[in-house]
XYZ file of N, CA, C and O in Angstrom:
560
model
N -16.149 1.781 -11.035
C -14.974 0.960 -11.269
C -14.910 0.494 -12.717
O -13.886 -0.070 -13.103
N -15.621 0.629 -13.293
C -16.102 0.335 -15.183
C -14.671 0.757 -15.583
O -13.756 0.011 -15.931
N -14.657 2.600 -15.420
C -13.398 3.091 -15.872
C -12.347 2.968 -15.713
O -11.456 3.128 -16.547
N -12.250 2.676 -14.667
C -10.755 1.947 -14.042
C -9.724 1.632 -14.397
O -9.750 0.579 -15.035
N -8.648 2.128 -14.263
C -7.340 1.476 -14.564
C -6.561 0.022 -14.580
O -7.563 -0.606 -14.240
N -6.260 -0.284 -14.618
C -5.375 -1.431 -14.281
C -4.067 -1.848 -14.080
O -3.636 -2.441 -15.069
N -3.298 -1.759 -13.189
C -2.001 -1.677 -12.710
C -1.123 -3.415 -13.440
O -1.478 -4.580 -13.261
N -0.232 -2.994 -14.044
C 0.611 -3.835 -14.413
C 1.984 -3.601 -14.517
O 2.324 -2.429 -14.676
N 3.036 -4.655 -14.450
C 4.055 -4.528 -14.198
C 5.047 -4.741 -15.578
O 4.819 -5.677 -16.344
N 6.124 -3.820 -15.810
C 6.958 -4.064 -16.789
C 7.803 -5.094 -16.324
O 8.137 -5.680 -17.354
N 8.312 -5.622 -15.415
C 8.872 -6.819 -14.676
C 8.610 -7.078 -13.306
O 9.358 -6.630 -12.437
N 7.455 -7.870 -12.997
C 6.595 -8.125 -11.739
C 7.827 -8.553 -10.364
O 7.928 -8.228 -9.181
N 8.529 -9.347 -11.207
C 9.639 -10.192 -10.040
C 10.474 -8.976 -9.618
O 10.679 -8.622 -8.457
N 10.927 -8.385 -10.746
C 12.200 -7.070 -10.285
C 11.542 -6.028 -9.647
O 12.035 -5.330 -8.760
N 10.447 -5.930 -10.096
C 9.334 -4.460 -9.439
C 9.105 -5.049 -7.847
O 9.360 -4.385 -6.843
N 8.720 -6.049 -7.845
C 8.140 -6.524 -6.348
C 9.491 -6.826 -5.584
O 9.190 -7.051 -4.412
N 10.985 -6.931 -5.787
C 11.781 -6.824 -4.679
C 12.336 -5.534 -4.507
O 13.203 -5.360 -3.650
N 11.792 -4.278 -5.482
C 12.773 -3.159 -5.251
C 11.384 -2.573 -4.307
O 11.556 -1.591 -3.585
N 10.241 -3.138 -4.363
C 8.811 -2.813 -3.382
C 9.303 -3.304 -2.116
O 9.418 -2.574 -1.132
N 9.571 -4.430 -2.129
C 9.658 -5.122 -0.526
C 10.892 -4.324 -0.030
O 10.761 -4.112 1.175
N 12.252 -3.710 -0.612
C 13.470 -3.081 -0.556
C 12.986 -1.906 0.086
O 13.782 -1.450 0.906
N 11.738 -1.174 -0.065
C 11.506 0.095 0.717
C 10.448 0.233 1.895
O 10.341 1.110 2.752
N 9.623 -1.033 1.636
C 8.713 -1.297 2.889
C 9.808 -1.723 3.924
O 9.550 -1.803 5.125
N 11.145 -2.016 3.356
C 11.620 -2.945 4.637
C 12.964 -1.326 5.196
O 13.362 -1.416 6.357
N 13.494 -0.095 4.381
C 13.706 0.437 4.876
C 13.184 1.903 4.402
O 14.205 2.570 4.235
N 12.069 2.673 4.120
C 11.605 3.315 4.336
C 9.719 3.176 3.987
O 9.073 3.500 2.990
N 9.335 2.608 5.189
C 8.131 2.591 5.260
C 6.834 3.457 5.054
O 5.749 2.963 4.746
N 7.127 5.231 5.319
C 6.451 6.325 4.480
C 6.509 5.778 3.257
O 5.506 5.186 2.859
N 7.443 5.841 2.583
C 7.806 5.339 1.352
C 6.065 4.547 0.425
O 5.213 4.835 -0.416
N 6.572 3.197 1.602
C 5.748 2.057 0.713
C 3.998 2.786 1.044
O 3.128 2.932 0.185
N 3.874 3.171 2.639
C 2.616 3.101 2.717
C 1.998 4.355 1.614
O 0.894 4.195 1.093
N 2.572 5.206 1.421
C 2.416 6.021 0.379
C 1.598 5.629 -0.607
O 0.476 5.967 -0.982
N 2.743 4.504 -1.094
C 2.805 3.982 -2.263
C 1.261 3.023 -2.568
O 0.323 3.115 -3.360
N 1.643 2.116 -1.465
C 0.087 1.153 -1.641
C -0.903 1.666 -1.399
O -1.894 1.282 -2.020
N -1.075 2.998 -0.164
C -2.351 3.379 -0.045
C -3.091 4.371 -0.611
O -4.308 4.492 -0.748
N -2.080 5.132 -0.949
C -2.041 6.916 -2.059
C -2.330 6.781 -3.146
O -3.423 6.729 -3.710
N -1.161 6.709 -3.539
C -0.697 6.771 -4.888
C -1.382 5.648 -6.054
O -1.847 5.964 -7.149
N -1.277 4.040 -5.378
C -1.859 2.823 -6.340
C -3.398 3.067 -6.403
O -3.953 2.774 -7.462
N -4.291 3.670 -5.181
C -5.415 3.853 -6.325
C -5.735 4.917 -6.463
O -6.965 4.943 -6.526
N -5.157 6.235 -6.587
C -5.247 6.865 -7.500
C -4.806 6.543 -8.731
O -5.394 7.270 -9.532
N -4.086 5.838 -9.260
C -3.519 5.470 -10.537
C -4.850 5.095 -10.840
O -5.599 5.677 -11.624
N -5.143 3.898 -10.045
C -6.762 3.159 -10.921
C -7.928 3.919 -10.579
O -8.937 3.221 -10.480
N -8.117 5.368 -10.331
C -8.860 6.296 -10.630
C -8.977 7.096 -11.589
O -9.867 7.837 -12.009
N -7.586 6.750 -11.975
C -7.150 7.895 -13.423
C -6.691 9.058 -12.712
O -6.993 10.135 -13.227
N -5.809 9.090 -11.285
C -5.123 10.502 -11.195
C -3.778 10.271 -10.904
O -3.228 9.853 -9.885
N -3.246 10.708 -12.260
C -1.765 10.047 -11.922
C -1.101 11.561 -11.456
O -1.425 12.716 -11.732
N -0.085 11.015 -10.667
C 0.871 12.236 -10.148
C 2.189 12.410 -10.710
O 2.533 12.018 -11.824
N 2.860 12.982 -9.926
C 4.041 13.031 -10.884
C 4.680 14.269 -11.476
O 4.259 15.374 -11.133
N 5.662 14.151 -12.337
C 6.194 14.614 -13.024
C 6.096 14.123 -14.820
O 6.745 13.205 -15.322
N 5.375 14.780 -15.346
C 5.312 13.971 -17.036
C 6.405 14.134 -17.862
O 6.586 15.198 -18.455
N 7.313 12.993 -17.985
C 8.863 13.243 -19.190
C 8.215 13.069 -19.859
O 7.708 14.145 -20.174
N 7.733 12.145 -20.492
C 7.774 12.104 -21.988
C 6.040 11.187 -22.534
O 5.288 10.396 -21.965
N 6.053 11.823 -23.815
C 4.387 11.766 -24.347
C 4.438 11.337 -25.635
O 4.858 12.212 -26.392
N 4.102 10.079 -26.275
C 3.981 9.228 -27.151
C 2.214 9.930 -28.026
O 1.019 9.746 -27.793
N 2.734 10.467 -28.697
C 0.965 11.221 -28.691
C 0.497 10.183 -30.290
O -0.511 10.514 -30.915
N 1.303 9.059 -30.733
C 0.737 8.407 -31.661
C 0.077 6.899 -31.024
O -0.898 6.329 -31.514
N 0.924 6.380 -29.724
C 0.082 5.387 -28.949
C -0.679 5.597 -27.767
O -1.261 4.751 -27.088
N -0.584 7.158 -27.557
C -1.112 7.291 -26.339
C -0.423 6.838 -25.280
O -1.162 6.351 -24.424
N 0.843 6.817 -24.996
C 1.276 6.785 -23.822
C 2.305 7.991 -23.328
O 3.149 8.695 -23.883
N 1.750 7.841 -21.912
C 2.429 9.321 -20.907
C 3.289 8.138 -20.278
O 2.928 6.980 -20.069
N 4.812 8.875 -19.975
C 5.935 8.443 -19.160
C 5.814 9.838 -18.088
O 5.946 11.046 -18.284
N 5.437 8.851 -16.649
C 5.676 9.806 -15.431
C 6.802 9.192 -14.387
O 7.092 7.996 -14.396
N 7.475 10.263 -13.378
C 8.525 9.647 -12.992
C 7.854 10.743 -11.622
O 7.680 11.961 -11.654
N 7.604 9.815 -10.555
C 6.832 10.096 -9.058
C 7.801 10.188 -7.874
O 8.329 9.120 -7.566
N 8.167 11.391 -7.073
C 9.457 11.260 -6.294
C 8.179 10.780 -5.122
O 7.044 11.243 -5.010
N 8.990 9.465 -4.174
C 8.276 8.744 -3.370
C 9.206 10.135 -1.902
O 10.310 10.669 -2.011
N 8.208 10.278 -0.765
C 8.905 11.075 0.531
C 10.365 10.031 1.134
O 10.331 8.837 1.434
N 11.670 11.063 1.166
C 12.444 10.005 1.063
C 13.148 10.818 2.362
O 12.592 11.863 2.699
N 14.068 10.487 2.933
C 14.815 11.205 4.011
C 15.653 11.861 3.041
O 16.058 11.525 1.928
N 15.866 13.304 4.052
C 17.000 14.574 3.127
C 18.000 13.857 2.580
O 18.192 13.691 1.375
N 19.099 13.125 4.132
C 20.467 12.517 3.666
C 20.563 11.270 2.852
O 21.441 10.929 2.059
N 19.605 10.741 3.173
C 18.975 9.564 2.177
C 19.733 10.241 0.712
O 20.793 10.097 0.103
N 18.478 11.051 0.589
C 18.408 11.889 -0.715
C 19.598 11.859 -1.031
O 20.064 11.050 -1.833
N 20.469 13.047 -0.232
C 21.576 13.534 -0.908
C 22.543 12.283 -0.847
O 23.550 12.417 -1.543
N 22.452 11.271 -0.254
C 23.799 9.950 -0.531
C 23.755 9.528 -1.628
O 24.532 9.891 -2.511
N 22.361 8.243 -1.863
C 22.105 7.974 -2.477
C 21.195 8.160 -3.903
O 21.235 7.530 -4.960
N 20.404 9.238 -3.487
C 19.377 9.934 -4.310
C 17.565 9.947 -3.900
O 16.971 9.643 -2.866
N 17.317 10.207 -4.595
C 15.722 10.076 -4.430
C 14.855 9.269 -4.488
O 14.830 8.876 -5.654
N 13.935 8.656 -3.775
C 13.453 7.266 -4.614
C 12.334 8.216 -4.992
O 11.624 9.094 -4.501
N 12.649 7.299 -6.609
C 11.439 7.820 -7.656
C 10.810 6.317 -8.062
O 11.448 5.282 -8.257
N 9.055 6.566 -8.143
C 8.867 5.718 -9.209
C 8.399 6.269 -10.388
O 7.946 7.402 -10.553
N 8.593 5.080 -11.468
C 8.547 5.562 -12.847
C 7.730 4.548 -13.265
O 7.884 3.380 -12.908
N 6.536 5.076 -14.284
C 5.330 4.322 -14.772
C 4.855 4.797 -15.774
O 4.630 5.997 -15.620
N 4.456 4.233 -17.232
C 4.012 4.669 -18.204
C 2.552 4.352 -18.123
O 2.179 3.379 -17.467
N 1.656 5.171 -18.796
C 0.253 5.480 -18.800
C -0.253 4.685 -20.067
O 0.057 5.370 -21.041
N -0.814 3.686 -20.422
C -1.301 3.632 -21.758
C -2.964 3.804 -21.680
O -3.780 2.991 -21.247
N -3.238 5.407 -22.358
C -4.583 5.966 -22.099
C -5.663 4.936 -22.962
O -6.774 4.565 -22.581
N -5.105 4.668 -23.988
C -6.362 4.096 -24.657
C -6.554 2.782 -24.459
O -7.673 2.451 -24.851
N -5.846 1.781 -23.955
C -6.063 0.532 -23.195
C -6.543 0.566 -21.562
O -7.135 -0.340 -20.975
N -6.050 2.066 -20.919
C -6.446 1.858 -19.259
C -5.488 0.898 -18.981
O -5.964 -0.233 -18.884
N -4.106 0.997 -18.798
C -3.201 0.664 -17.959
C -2.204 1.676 -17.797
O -1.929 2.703 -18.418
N -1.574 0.894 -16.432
C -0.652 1.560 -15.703
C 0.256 0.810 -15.821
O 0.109 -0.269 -15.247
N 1.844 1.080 -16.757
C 2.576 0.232 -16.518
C 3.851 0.632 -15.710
O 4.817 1.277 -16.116
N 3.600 0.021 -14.288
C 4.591 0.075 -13.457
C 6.306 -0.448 -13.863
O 6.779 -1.585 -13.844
N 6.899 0.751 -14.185
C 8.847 0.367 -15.279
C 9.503 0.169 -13.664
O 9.448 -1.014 -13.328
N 10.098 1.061 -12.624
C 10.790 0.659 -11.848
C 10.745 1.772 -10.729
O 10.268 2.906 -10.769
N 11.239 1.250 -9.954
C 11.805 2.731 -8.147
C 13.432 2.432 -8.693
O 13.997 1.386 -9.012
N 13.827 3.662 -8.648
C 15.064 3.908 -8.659
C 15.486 5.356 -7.131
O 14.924 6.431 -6.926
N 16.655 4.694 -6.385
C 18.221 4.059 -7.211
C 17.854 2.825 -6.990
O 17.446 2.397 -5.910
N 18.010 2.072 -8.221
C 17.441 0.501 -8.303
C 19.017 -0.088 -7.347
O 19.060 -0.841 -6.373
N 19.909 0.444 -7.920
C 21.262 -0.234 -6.718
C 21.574 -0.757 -4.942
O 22.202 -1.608 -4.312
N 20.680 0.376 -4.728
C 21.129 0.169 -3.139
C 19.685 -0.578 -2.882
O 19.637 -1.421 -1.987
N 18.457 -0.267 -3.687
C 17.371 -1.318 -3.332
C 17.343 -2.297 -3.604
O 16.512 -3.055 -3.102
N 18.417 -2.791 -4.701
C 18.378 -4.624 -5.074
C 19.508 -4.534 -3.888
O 18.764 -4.705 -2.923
N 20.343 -4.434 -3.532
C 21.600 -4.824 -2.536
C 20.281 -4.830 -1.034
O 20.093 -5.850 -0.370
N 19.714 -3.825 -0.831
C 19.100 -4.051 0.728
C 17.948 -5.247 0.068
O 17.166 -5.601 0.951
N 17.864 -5.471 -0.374
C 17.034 -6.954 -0.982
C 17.244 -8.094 -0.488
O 16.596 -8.903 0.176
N 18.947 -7.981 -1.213
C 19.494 -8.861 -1.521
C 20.253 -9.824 -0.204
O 20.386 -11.046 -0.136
N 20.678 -8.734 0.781
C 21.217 -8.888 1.989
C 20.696 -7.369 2.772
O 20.241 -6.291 2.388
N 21.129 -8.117 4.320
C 20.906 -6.862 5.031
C 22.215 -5.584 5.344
O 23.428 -5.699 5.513
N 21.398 -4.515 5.322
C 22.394 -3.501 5.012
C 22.631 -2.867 6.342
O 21.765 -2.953 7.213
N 23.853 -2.179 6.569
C 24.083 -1.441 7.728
C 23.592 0.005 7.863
O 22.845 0.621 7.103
N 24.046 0.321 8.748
C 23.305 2.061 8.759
C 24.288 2.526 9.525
O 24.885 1.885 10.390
N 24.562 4.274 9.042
C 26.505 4.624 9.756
C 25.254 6.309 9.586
O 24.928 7.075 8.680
N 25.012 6.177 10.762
C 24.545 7.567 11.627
C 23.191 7.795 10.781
O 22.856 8.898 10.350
N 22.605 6.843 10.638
C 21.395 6.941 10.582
C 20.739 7.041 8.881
O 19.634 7.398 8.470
N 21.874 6.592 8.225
C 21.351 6.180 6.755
C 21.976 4.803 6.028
O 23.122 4.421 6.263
N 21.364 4.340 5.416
C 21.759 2.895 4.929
C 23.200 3.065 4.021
O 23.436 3.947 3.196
N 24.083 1.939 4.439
C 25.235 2.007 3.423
C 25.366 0.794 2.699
O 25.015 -0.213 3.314
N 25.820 0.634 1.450
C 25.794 -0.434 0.490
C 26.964 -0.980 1.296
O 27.661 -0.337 2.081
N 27.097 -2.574 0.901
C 27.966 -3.395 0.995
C 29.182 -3.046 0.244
O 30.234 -2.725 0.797
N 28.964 -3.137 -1.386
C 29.622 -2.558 -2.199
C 30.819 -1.694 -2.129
O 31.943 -1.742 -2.627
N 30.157 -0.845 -1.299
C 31.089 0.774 -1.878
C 30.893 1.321 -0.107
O 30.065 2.154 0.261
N 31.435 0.927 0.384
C 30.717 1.178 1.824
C 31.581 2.507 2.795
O 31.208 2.955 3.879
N 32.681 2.874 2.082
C 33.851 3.685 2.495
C 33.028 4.595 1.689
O 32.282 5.233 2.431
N 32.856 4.949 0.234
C 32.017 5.829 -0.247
C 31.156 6.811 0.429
O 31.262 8.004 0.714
N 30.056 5.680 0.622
C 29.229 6.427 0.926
C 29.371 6.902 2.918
O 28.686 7.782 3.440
N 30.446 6.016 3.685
C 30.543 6.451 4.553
C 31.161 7.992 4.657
O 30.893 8.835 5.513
N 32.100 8.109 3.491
C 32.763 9.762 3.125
C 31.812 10.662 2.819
O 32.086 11.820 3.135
N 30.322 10.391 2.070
C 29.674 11.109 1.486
C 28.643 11.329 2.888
O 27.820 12.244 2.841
N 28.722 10.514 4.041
C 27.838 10.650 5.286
C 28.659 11.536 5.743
O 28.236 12.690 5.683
N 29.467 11.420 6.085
C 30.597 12.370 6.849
C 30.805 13.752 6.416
O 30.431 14.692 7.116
N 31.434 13.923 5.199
C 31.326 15.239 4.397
C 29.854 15.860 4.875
O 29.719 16.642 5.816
N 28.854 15.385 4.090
C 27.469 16.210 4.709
C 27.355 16.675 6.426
O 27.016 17.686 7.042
N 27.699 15.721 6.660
C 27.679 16.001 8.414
C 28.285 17.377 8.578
O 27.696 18.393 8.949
N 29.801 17.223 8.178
C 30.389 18.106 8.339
C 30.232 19.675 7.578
O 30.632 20.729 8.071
N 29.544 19.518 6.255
C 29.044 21.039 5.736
C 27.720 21.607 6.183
O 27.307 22.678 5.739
N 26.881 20.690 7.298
C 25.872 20.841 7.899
C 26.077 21.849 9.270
O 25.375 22.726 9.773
N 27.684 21.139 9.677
C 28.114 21.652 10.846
C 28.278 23.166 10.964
O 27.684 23.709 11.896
N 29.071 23.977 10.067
C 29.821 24.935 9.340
C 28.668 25.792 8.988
O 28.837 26.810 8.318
């Protein structure tokens, strides 16, 4: 544990409700997250996808697709998290899960579900068209 990483947050308050936002509707998701993925980080095995590489401070930007449902996926998108590496200090800095939108709104209030995927308050005809359409090119 000498070598060890150390997990820190680029905004602890905003990071920890878009966390509680997926334990509360996709639970693969979180357990993933806390039991997988967080210590491998503080093992030094990060996963991912690597965008982008700072090779004068030593930091790696990785962006981690969390297991998300297909229609999930295709409504709203993918939940990714995104975390920069700083190698020569040994941290992990946890930036955000995105789509940060529909996870601050299921946060924020409770959200409905129209055939088995979450719909924003917001825009709720939207994404009920974008449930429907899929349904229907699924059908075909």
């Amino acid at each position: 544990m000498k070598n060890a990483f150390v997990i820190e947050y680029l905004n602890e308050n905003n990071f920890r409700k878009l966390e509680r936002a997926v334990k509360k509707y996709n639970m693969l998701a979180y357990k993933k997250l806390m039991f997988e993925y967080y210590p491998a980080f503080r093992e030094g095995n990060f996963k991912g996808v690597k965008v982008s590489t700072n090779k004068k401070d030593n930091i790696i930007a990785y962006e981690l697709k969390l297991p998300t449902d297909i229609m999930f996926s295709k409504v709203h998108g993918d939940i990714m998290l995104h975390y920069s590496v700083y190698v020569n200090q040994k941290i992990v800095m946890l930036n955000t899960i995105t789509p940060e939108g529909i996870l601050n709104e299921g946060h924020q209030k409770e959200l409905d579900t129209y055939k088995g995927v979450m719909v924003s308050k917001s825009h709720a005809a939207k994404d009920i068209f974008k449930i429907n359409l899929l349904n229907m090119m699924e059908n075909k």
